[in-house]
PDB file of C-alpha atoms in Angstrom:
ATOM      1  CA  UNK A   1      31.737   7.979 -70.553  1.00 39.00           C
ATOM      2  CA  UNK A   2      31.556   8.042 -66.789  1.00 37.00           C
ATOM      3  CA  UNK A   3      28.976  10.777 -66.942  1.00 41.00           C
ATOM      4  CA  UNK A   4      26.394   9.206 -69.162  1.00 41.00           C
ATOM      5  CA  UNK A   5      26.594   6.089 -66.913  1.00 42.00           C
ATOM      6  CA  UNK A   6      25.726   7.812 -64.061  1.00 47.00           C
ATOM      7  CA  UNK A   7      22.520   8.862 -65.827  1.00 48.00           C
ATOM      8  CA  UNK A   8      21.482   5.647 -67.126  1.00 71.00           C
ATOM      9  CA  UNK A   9      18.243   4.383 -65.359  1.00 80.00           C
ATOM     10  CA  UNK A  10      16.931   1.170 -65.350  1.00 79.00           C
ATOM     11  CA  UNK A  11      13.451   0.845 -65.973  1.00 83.00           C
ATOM     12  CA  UNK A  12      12.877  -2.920 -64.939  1.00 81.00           C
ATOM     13  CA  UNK A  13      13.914  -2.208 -60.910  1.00 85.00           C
ATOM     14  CA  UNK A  14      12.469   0.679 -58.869  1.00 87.00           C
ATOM     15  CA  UNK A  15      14.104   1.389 -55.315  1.00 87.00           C
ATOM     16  CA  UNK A  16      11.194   2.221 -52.786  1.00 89.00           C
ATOM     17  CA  UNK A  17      12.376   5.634 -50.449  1.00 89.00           C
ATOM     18  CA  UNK A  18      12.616   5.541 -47.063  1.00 90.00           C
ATOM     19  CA  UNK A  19       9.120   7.795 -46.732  1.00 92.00           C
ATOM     20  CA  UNK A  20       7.652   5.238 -49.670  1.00 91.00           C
ATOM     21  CA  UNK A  21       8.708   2.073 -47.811  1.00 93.00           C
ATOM     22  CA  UNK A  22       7.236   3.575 -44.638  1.00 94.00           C
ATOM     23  CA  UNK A  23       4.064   4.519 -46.409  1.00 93.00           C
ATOM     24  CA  UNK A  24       3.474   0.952 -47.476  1.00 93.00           C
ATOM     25  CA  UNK A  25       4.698  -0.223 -43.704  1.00 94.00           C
ATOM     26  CA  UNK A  26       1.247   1.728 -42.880  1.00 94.00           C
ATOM     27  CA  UNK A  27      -0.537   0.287 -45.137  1.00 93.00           C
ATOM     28  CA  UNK A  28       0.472  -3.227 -44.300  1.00 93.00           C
ATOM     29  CA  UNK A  29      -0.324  -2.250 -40.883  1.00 95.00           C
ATOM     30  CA  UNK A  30      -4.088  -1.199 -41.905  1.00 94.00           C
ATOM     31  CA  UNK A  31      -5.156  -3.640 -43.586  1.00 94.00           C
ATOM     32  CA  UNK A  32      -4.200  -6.260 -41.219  1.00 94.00           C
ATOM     33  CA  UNK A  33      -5.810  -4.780 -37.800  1.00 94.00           C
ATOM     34  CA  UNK A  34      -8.980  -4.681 -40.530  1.00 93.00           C
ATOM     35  CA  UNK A  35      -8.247  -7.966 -41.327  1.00 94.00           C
ATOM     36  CA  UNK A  36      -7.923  -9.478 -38.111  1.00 93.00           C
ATOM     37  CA  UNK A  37     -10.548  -7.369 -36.600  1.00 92.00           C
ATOM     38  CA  UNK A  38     -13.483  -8.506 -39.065  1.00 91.00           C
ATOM     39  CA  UNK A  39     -12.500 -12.319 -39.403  1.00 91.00           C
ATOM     40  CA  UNK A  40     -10.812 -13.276 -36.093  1.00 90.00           C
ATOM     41  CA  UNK A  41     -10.696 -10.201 -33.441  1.00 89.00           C
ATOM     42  CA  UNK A  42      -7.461 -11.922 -32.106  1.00 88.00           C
ATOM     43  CA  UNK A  43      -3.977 -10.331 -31.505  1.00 91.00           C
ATOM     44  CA  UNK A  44      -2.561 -13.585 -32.281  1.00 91.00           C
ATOM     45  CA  UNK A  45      -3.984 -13.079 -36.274  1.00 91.00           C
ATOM     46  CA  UNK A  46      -3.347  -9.429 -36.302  1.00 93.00           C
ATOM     47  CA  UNK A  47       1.084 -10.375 -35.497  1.00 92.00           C
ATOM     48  CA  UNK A  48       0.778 -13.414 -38.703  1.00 92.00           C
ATOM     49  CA  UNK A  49      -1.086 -10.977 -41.258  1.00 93.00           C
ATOM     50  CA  UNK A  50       0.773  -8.359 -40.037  1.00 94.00           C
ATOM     51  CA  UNK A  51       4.349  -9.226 -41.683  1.00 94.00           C
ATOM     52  CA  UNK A  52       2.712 -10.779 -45.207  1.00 93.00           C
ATOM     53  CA  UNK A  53       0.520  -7.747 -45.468  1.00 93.00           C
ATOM     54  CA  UNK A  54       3.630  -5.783 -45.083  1.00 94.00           C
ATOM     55  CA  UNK A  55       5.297  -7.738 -47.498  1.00 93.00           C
ATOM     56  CA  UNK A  56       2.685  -7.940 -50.211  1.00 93.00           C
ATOM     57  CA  UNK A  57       1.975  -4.199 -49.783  1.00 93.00           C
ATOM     58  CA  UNK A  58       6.152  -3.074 -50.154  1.00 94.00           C
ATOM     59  CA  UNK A  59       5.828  -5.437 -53.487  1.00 93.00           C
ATOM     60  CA  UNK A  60       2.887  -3.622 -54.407  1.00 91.00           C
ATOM     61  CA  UNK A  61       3.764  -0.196 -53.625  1.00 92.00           C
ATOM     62  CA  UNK A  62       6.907  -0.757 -56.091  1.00 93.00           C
ATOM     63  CA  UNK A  63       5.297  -2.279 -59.004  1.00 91.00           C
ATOM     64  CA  UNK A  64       2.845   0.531 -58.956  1.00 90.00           C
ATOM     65  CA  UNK A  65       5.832   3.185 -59.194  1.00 91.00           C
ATOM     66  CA  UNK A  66       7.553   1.164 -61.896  1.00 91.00           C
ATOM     67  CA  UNK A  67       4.693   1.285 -63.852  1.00 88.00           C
ATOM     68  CA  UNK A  68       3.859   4.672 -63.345  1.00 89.00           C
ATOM     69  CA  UNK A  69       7.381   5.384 -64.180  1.00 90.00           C
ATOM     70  CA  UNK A  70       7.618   3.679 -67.839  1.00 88.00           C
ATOM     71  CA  UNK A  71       4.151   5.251 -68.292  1.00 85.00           C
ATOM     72  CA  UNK A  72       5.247   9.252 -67.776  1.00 89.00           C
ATOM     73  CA  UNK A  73       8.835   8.054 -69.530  1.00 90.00           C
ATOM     74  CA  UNK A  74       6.381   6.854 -72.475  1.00 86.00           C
ATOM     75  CA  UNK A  75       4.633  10.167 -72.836  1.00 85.00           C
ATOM     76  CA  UNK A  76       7.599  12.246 -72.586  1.00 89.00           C
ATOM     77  CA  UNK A  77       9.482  10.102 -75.083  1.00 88.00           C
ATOM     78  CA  UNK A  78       6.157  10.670 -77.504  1.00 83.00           C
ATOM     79  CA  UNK A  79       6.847  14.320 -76.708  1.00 85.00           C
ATOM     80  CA  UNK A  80      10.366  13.857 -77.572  1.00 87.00           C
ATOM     81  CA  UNK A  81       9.414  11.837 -80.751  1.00 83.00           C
ATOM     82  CA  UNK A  82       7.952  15.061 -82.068  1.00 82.00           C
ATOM     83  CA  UNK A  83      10.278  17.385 -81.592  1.00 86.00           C
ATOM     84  CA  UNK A  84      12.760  15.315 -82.905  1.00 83.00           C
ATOM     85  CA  UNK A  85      10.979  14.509 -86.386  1.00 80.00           C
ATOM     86  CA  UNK A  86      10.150  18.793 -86.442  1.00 82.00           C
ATOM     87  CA  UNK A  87      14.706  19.114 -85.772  1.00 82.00           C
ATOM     88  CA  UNK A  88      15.325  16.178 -88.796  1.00 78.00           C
ATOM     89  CA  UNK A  89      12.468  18.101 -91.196  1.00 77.00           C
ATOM     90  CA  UNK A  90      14.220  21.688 -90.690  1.00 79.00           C
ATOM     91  CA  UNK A  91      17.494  19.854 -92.289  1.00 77.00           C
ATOM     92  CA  UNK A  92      19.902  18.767 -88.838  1.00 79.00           C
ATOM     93  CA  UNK A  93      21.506  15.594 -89.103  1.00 78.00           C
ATOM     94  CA  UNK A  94      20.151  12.746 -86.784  1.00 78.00           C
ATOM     95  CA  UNK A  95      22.790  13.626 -84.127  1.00 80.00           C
ATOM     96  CA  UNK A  96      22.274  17.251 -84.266  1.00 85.00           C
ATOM     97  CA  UNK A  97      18.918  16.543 -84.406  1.00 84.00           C
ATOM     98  CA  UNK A  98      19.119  14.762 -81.006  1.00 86.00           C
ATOM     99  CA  UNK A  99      21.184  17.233 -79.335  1.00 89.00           C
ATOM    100  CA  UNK A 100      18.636  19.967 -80.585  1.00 89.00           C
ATOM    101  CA  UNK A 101      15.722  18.322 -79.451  1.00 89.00           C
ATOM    102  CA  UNK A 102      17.305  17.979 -75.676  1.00 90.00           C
ATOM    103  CA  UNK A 103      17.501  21.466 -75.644  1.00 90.00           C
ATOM    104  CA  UNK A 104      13.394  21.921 -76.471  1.00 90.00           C
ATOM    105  CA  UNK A 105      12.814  18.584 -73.958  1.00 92.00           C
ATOM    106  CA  UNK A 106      14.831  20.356 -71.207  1.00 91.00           C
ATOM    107  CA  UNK A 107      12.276  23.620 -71.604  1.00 90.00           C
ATOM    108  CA  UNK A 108       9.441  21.171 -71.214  1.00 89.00           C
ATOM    109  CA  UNK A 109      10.385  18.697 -68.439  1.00 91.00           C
ATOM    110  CA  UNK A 110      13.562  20.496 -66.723  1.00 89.00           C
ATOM    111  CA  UNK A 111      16.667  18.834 -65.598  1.00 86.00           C
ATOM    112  CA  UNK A 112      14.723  16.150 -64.004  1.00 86.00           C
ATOM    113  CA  UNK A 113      12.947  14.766 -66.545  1.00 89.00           C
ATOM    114  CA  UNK A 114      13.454  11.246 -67.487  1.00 91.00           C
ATOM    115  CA  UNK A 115      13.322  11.708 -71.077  1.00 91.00           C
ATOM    116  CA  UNK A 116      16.000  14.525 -70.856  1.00 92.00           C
ATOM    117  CA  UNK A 117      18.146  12.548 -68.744  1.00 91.00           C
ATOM    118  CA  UNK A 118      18.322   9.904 -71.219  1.00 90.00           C
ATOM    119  CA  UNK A 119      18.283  12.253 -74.242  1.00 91.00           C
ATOM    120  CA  UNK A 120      21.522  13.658 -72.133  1.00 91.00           C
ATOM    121  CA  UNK A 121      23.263  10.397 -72.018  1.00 90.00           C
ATOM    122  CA  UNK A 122      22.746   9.766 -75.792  1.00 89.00           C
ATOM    123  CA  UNK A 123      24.183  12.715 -76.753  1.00 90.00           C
ATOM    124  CA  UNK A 124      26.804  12.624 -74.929  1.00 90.00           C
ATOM    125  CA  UNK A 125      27.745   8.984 -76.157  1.00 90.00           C
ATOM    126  CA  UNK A 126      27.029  10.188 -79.624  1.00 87.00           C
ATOM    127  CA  UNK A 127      29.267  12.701 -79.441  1.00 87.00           C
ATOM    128  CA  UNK A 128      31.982  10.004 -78.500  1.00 87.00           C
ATOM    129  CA  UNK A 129      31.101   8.469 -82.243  1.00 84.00           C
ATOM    130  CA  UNK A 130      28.656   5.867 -80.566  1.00 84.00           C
ATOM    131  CA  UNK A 131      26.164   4.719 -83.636  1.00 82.00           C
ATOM    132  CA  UNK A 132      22.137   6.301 -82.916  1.00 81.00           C
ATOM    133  CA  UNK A 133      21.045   2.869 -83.568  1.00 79.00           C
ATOM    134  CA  UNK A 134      23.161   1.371 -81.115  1.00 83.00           C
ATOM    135  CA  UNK A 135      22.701   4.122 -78.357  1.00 87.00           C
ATOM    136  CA  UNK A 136      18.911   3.784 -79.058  1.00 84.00           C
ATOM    137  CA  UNK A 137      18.700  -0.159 -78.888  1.00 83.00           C
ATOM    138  CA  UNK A 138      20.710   0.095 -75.745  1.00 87.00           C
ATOM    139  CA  UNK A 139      17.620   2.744 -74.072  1.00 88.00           C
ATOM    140  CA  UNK A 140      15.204   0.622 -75.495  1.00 85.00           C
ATOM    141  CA  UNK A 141      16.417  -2.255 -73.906  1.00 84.00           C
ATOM    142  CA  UNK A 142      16.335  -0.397 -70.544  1.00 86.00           C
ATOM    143  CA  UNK A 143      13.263   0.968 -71.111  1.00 85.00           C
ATOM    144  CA  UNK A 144      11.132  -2.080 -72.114  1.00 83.00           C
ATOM    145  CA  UNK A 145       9.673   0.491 -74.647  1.00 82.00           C
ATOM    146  CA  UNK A 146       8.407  -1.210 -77.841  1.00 81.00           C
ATOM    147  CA  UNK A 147       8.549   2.150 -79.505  1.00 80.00           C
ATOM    148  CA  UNK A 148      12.234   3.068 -78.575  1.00 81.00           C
ATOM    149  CA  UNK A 149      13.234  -0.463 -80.391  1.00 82.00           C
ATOM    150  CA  UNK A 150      11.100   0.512 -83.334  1.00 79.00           C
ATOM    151  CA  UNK A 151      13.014   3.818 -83.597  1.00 78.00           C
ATOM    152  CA  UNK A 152      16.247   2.295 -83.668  1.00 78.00           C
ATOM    153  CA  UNK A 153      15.297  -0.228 -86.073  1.00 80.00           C
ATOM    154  CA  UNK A 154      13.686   2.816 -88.225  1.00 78.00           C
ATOM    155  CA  UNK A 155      16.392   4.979 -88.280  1.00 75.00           C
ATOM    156  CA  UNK A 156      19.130   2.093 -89.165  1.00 74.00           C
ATOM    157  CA  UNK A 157      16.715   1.603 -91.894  1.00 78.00           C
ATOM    158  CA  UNK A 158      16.619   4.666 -93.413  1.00 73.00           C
ATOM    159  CA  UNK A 159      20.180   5.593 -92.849  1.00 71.00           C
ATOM    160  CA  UNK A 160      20.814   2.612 -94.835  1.00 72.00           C
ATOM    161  CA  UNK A 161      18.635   3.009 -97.738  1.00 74.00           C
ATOM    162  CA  UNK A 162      19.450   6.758 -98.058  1.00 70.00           C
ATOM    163  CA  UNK A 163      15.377   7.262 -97.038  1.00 67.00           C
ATOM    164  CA  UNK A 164      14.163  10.862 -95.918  1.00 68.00           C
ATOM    165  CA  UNK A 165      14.845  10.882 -92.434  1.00 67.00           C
ATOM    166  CA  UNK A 166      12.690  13.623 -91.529  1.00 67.00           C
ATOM    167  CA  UNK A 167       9.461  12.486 -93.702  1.00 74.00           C
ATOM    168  CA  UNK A 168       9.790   8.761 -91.904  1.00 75.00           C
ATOM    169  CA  UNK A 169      10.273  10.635 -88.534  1.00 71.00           C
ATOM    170  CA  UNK A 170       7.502  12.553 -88.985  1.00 72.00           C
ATOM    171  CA  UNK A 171       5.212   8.976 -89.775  1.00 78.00           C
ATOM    172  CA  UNK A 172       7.148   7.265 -86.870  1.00 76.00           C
ATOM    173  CA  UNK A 173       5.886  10.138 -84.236  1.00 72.00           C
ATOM    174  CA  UNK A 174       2.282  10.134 -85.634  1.00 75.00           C
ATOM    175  CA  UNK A 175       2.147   6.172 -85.522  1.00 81.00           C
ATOM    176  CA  UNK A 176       3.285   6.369 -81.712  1.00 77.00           C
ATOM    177  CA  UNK A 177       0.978   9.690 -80.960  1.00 75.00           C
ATOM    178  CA  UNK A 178      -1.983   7.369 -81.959  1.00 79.00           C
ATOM    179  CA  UNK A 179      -0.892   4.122 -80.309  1.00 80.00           C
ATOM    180  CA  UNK A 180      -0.221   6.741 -76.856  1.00 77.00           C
ATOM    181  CA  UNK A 181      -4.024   8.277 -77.280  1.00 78.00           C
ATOM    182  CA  UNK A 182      -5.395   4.786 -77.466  1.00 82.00           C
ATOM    183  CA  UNK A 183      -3.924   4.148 -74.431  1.00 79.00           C
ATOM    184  CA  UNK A 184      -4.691   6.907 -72.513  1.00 79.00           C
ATOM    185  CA  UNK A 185      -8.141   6.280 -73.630  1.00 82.00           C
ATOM    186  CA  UNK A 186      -8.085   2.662 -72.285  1.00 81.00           C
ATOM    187  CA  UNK A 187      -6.394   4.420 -68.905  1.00 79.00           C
ATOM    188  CA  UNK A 188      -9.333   6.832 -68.968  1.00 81.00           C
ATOM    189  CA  UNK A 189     -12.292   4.228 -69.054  1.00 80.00           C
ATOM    190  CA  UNK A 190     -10.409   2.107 -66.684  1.00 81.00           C
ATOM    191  CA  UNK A 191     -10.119   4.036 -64.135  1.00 82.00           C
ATOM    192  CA  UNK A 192     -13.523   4.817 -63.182  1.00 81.00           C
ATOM    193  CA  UNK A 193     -14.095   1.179 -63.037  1.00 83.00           C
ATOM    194  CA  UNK A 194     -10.883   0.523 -60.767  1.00 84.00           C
ATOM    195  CA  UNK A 195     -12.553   3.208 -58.608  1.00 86.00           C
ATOM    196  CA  UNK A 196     -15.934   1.503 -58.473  1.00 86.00           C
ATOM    197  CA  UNK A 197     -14.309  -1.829 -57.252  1.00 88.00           C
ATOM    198  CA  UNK A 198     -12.118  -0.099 -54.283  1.00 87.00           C
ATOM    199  CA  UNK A 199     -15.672   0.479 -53.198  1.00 90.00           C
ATOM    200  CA  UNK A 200     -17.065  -2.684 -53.502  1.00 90.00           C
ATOM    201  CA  UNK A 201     -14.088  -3.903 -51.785  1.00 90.00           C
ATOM    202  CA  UNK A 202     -14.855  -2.436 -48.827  1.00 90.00           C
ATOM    203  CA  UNK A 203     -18.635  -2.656 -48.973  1.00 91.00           C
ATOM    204  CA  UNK A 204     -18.421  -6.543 -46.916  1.00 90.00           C
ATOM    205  CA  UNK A 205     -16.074  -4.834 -44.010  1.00 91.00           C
ATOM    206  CA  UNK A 206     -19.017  -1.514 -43.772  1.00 90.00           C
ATOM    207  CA  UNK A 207     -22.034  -4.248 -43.368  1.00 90.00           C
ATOM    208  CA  UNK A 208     -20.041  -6.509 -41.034  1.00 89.00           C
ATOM    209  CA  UNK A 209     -19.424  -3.211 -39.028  1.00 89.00           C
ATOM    210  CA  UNK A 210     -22.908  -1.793 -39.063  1.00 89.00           C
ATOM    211  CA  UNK A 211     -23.860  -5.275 -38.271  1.00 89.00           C
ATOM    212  CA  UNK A 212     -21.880  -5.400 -35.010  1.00 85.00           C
ATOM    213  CA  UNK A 213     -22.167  -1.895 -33.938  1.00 86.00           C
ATOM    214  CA  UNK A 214     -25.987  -2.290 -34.388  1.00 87.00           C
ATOM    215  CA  UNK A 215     -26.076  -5.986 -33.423  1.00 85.00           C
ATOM    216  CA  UNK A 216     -23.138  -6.309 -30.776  1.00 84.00           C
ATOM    217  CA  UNK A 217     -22.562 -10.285 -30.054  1.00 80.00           C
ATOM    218  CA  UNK A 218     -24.526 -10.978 -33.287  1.00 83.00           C
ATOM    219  CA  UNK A 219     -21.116 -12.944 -34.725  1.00 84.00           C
ATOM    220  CA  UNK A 220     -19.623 -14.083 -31.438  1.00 85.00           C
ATOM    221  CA  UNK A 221     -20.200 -17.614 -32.462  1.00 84.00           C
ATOM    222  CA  UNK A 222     -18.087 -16.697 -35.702  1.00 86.00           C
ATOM    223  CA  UNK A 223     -14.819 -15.679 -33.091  1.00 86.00           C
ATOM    224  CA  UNK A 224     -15.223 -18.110 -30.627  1.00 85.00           C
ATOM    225  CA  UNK A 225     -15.665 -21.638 -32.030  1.00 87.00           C
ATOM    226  CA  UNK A 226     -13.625 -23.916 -34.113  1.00 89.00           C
ATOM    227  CA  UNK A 227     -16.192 -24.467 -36.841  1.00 90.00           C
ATOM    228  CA  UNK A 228     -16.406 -20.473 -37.021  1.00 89.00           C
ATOM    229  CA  UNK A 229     -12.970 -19.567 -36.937  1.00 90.00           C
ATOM    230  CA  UNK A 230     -12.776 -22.173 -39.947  1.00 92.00           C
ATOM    231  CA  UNK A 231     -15.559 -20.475 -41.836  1.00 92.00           C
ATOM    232  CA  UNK A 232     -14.160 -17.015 -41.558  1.00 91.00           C
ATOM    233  CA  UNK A 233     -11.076 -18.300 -42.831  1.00 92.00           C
ATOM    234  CA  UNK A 234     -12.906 -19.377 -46.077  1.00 94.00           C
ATOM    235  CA  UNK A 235     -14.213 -16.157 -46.376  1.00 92.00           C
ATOM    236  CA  UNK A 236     -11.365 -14.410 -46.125  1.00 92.00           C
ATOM    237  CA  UNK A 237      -9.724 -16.967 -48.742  1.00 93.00           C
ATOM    238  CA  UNK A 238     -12.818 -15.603 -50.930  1.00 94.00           C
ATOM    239  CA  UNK A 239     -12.467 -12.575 -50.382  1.00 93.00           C
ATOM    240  CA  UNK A 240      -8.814 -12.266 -51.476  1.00 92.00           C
ATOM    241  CA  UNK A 241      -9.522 -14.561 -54.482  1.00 93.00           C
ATOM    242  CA  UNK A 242     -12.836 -12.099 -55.664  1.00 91.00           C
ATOM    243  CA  UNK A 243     -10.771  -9.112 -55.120  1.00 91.00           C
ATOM    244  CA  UNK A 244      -7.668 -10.323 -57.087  1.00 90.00           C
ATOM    245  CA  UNK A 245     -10.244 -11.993 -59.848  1.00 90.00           C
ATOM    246  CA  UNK A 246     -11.259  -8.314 -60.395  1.00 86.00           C
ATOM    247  CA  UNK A 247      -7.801  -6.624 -60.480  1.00 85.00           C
ATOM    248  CA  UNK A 248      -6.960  -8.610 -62.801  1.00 84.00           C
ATOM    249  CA  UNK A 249     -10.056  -8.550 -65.545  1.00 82.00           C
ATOM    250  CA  UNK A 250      -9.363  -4.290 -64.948  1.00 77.00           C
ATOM    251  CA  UNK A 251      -5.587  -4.483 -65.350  1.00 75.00           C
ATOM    252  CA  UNK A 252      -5.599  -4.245 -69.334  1.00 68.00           C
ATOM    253  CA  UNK A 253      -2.095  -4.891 -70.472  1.00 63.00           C
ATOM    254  CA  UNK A 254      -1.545  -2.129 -72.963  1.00 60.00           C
TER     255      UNK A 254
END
């Protein structure tokens, strides 16, 4: 139906704002008067860093929101996982069971919710006699959500065999409850570390500026020469390379 369309969302593309897009335009903007400032204090550097800074930083700004998108979409949909195994146990059928549990999901996250969007658009497709499996496949390959495919593949499963849906429910939401905590755990001990390296990131720009506020003409040579220009450039090439390096040992895929 035209209505459950409209509320499909796809989880692999994420459409920066006008007020995101401009956020990240400030950014970009930042980071290359720093940039030009500490390696080449020239106009000339600041108007070529100025548009790939811009660029990287819109690319960033976007994967960041995707991920933090399939991350809150993953914790309501363990929320969701729940409630749905407690609707199957008290006797509903899998597609009462669904449209039961939006009700609950709608008093936790509101209209707005991602999981009760989608939990919307499946039960509205059910109720055109769409098969669960199907309807769930199709979410999970939106979602990217390793758990959403397992569901589906459960619940064929068991309607299959005859199983007790609500028993294997129950064992499907505790499996993902503990893969979710690991996570967060891994999130949690993470991010203390991804804090400590923004600061050492920007430890090199504070020296070179107590340097030259304390020092002034101490790195003229640096700006001013051929040979120095060249060196700053290498250092700038390291820098990039040692910050990246340690972005990506503290981006755990998980």
């Amino acid at each position: 139906p035209v209505t459950a369309c409209k509320q499909q969302i796809d989880y692999g593309t994420y459409h920066l704002s006008f007020q995101e897009v401009l956020l990240a335009l400030g950014k970009g903007a930042a980071v290359s008067a720093l940039f030009a400032y500490i390696f080449y204090r020239s106009m000339l550097a600041f108007g070529f860093m100025l548009p790939l800074c811009c660029g990287i930083l819109i690319w960033r700004e976007r994967r960041q929101r995707l991920k933090r998108r399939k991350r809150m979409l993953a914790q309501q949909f363990k929320e969701a996982m729940v409630i749905l195994a407690a609707s199957l146990s008290a006797g509903y059928a899998v597609e009462n069971a669904m449209a039961v549990s939006l009700e609950e999901l709608r008093l936790l996250y509101g209209e707005r919710g991602l999981i009760v969007r989608e939990f919307s658009g499946m039960v509205q497709q059910i109720r055109t006699n769409r098969n669960v499996e199907q309807v769930l496949a199709e979410f999970a390959g939106r979602s990217g959500l390793e758990d959403v495919q397992n569901l589906a593949e459960v619940l064929g499963i068991g309607k299959r065999t005859g199983g007790d849906l609500g028993s294997i429910m129950r064992h499907t939401a505790e499996v993902i409850r503990d893969k979710m905590q690991v996570k967060e755990e891994i999130i949690t001990l993470t991010t203390s570390r991804q804090f400590e390296q923004k600061i050492m990131n920007g430890i090199p720009f504070g020296i070179i500026l107590y340097i030259d506020f304390t020092s002034p003409g101490f790195f003229q040579t640096m700006y001013h020469t051929w040979l120095g220009r060249i060196c700053m450039t290498v250092y700038l090439g390291v820098y990039v390379g040692a910050v990246y390096l340690a972005k990506r040992i503290l981006d755990i895929p998980i």
